[in-house]
CSV table of C-alpha atoms in Angstrom, one decimal:
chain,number,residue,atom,x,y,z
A,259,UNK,CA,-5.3,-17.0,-8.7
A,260,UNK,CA,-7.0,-13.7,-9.8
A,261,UNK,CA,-5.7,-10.7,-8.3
A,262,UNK,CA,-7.8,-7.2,-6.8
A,263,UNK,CA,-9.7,-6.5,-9.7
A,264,UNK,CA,-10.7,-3.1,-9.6
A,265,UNK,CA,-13.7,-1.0,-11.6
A,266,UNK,CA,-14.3,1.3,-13.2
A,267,UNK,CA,-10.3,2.3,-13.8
A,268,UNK,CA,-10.7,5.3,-15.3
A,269,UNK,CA,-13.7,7.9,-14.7
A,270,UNK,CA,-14.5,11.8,-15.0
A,271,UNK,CA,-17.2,13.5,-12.8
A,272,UNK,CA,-18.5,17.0,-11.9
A,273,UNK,CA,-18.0,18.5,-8.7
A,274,UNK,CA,-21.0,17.9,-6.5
A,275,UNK,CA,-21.7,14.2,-8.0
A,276,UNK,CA,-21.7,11.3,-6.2
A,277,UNK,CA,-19.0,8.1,-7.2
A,278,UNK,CA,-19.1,4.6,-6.2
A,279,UNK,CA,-15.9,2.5,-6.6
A,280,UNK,CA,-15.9,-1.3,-6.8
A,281,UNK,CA,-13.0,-3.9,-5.7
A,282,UNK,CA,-13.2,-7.7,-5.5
A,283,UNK,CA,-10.8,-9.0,-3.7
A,284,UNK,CA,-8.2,-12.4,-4.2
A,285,UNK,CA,-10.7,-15.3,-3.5
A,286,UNK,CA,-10.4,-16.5,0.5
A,287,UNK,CA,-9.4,-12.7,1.4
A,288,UNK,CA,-11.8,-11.3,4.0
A,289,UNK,CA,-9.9,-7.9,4.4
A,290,UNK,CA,-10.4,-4.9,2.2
A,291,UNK,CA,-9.0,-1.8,2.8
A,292,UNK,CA,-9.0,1.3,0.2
A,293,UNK,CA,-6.1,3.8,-0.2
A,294,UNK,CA,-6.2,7.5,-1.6
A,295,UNK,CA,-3.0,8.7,-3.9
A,296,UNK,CA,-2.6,11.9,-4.5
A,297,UNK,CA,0.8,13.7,-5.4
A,298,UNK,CA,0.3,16.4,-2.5
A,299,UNK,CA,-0.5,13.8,0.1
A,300,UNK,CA,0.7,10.3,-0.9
A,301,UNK,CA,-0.9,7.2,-0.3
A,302,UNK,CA,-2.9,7.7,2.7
A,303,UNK,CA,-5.5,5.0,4.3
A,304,UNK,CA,-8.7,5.4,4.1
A,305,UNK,CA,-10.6,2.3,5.7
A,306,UNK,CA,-10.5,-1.3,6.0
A,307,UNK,CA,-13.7,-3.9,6.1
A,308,UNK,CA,-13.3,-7.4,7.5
A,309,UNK,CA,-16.6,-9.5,7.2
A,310,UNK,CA,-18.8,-6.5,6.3
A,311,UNK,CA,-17.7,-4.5,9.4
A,312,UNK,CA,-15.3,-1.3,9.3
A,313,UNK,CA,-12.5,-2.5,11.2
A,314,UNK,CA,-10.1,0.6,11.0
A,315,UNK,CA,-10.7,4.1,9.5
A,316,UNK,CA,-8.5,6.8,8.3
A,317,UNK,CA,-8.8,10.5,8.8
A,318,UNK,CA,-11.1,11.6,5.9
A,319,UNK,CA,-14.3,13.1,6.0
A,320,UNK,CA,-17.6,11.2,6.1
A,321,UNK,CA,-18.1,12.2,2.8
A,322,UNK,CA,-16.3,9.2,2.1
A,323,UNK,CA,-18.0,6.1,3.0
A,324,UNK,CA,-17.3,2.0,2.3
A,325,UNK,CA,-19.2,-1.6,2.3
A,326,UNK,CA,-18.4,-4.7,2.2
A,327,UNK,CA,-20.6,-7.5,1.1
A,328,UNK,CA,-21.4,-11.1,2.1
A,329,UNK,CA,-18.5,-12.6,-0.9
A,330,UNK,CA,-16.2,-10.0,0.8
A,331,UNK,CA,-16.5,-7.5,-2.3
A,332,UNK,CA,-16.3,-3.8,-1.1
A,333,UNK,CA,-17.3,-0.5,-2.9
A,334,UNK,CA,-16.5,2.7,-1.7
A,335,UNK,CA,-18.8,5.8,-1.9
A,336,UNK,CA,-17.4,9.4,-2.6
A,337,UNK,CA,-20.2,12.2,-2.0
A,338,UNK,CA,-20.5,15.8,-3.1
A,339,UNK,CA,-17.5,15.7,-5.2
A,340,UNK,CA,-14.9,18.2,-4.8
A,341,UNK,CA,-12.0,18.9,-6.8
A,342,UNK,CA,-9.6,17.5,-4.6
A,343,UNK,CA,-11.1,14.3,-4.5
A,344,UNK,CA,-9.3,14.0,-7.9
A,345,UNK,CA,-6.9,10.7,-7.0
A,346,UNK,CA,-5.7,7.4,-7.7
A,347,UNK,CA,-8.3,4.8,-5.5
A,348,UNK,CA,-6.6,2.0,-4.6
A,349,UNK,CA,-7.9,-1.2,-3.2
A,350,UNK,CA,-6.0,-4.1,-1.2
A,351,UNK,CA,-7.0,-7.3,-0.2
A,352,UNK,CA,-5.5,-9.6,2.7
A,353,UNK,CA,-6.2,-12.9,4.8
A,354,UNK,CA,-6.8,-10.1,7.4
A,355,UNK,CA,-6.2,-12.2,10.2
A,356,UNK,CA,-5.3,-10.3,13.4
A,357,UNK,CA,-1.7,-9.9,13.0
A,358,UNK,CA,0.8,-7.6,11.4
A,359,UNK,CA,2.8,-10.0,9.1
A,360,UNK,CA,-0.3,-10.6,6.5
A,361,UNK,CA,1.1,-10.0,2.7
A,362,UNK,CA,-1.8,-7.1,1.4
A,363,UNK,CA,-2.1,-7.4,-2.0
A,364,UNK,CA,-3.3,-3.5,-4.3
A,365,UNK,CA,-5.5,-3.9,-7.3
A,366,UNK,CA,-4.3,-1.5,-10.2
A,367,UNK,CA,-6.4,1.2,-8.9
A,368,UNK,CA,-9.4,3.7,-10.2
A,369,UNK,CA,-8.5,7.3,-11.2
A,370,UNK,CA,-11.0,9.6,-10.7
A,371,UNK,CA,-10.6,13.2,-12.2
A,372,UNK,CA,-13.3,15.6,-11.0
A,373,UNK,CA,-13.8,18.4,-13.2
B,38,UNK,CA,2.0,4.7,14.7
B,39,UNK,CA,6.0,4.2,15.1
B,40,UNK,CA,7.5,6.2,11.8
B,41,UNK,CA,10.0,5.2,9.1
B,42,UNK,CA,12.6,7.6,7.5
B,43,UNK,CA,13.8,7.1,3.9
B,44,UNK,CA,16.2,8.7,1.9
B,45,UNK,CA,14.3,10.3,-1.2
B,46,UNK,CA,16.1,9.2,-3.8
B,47,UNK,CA,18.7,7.0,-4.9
B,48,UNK,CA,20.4,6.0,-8.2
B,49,UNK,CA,22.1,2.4,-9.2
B,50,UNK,CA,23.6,1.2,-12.2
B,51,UNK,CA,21.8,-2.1,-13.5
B,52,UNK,CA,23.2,-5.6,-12.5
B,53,UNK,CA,24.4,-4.2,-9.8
B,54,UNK,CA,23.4,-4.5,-6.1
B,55,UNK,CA,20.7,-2.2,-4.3
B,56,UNK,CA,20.8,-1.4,-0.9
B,57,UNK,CA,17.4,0.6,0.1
B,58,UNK,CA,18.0,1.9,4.1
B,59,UNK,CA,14.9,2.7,6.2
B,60,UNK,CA,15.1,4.0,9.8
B,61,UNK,CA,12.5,3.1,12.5
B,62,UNK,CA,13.7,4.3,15.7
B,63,UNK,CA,10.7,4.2,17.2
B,64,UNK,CA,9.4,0.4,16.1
B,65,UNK,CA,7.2,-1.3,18.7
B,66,UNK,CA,8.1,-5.3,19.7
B,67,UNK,CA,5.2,-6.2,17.8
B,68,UNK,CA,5.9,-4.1,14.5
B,69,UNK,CA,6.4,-6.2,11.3
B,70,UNK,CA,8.6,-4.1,8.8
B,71,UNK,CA,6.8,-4.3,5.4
B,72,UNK,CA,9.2,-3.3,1.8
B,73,UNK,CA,6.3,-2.8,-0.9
B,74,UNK,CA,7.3,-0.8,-4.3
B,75,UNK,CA,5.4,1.1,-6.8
B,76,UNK,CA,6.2,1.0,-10.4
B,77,UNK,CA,4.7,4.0,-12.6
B,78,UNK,CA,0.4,3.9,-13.2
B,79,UNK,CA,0.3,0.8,-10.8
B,80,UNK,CA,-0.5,-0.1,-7.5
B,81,UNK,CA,2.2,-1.0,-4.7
B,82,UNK,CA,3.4,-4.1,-4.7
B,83,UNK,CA,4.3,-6.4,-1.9
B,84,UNK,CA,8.5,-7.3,-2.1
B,85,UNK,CA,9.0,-8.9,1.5
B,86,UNK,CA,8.3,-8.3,5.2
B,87,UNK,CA,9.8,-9.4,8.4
B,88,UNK,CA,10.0,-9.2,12.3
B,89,UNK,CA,13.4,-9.9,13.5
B,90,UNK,CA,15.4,-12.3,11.5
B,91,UNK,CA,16.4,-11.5,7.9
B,92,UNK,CA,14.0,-12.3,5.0
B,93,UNK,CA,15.1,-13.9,1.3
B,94,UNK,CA,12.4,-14.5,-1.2
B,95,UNK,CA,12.5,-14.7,-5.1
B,96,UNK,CA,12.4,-10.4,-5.3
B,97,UNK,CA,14.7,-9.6,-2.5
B,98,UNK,CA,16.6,-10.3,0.8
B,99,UNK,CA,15.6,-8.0,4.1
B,100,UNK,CA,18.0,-7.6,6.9
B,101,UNK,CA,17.3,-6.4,9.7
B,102,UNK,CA,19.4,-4.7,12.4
B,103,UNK,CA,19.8,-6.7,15.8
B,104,UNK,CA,18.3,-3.6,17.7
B,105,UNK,CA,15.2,-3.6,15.0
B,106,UNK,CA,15.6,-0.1,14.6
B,107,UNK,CA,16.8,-0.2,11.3
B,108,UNK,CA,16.5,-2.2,7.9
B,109,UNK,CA,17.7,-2.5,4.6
B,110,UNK,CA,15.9,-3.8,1.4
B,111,UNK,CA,18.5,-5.8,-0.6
B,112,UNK,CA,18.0,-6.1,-4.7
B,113,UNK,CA,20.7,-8.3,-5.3
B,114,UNK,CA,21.2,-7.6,-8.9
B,115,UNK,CA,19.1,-4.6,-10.3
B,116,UNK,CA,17.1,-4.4,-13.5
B,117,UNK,CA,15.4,-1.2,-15.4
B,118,UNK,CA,12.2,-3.1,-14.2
B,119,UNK,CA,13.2,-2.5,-10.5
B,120,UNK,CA,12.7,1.5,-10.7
B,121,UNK,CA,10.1,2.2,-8.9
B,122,UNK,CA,9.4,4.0,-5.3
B,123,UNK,CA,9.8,1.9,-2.4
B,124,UNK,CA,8.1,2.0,0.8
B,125,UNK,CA,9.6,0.8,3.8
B,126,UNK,CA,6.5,0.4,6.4
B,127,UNK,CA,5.8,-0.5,10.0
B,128,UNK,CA,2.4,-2.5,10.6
B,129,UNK,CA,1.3,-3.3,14.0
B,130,UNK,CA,0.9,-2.0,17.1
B,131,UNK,CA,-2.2,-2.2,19.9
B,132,UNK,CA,-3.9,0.3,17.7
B,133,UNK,CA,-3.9,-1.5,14.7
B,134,UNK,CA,-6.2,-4.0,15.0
B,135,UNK,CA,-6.6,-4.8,11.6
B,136,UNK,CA,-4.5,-4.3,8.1
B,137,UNK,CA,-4.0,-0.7,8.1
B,138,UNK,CA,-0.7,1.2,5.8
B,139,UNK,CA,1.1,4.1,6.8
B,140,UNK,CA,2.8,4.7,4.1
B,141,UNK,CA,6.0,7.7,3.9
B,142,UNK,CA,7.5,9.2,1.0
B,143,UNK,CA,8.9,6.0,0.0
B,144,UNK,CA,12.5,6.3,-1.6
B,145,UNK,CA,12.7,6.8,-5.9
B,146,UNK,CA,15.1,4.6,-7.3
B,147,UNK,CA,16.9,5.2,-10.6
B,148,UNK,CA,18.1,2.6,-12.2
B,149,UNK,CA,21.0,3.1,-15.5
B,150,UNK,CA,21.5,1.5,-18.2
């Protein structure tokens, strides 16, 4: 089956712009969550959706925000753009039922460079 | 969230056996231990996971310690294709209520030709 398909994968934008990120996730998944990789900080968590609610949420600012639709699709929101936002934006989808041995699968992930 | 401790790096001569450690003193009952690597310009990727008995699949074999406080991540016969940076992780807890990551530094294996 399709994997985390991921879009756009590359993109450039100017501090102070606004980006929207898109992930659909394996077909039957209900959990998305979306990741930030940067070589100073790692991968760190950002949040996770399950049936269009936030379940979990990382320490971030609310600049950064997330949705999830109805097919379980989920884009995630970047506002006022700052040069550190420049990152690797990865998505992972899971079965997301409420236990800690479900297999979370990463799409390929969306670099964003902010200039 | 209970912490893992990874060497940074390690090197390994190919066709020969891996042995990745990861320390987790502080793992809950309920903490699965998660291996996931990372190959260059891609996203992790999931290699095995377990609670208390040791794991084989098709990529790798997990043991576990009997105290659960430790693990190692076996690659029984390494290929170039296996460098990448490996994450050993913890998930679970009462706090984590849903599919949440903490990922660490992860350790960088080299692998020679």
């Amino acid at each position: 089956k399709a994997g985390v398909t991921q879009t756009p994968r590359y993109l450039i934008k100017t501090r102070g712009q606004q980006v929207t990120l898109s992930c659909s996730p394996i077909s039957g998944h209900r959990s998305v969550s979306w990741y930030q990789q940067t070589p100073g900080q790692g991968l760190q968590f950002l949040f996770e959706y399950f049936s269009e609610t936030q379940r979990n949420k990382g320490n971030f600012p609310g600049r950064f925000s997330g949705r999830q639709f109805s097919n379980s699709r989920s884009e995630m929101n970047v506002s006022t753009l700052e040069l550190g936002d420049s990152a690797l934006y990865l998505c992972a989808s899971s079965s997301g039922q409420r236990h800690s041995g479900n297999t979370i699968y990463f799409g390929e992930g969306s670099w964003l460079t902010v200039v | 969230d209970a912490k893992t401790t990874q060497p940074n790096s390690m090197e390994s001569n190919e066709e020969e056996p891996v042995h990745l450690p990861c320390n987790h003193s502080t793992i809950s009952g309920t903490d699965y231990i998660h291996w996931y690597r990372q190959l260059p310009s891609q996203g992790p990727e999931y290699v095995i996971h377990g609670l208390t008995s040791n794991v084989n699949n098709r990529m790798a074999s997990l043991a576990i310690a009997e105290d659960r406080k430790s693990s190692t991540l076996i690659l029984h016969r390494a290929t170039l294709r296996d460098a990448a940076v490996y994450y050993c992780i913890l998930s679970g807890g009462p706090n984590n209520a849903g599919n949440m990551l903490t990922f660490g530094g992860g350790t960088r294996l080299m692998v020679k030709p």
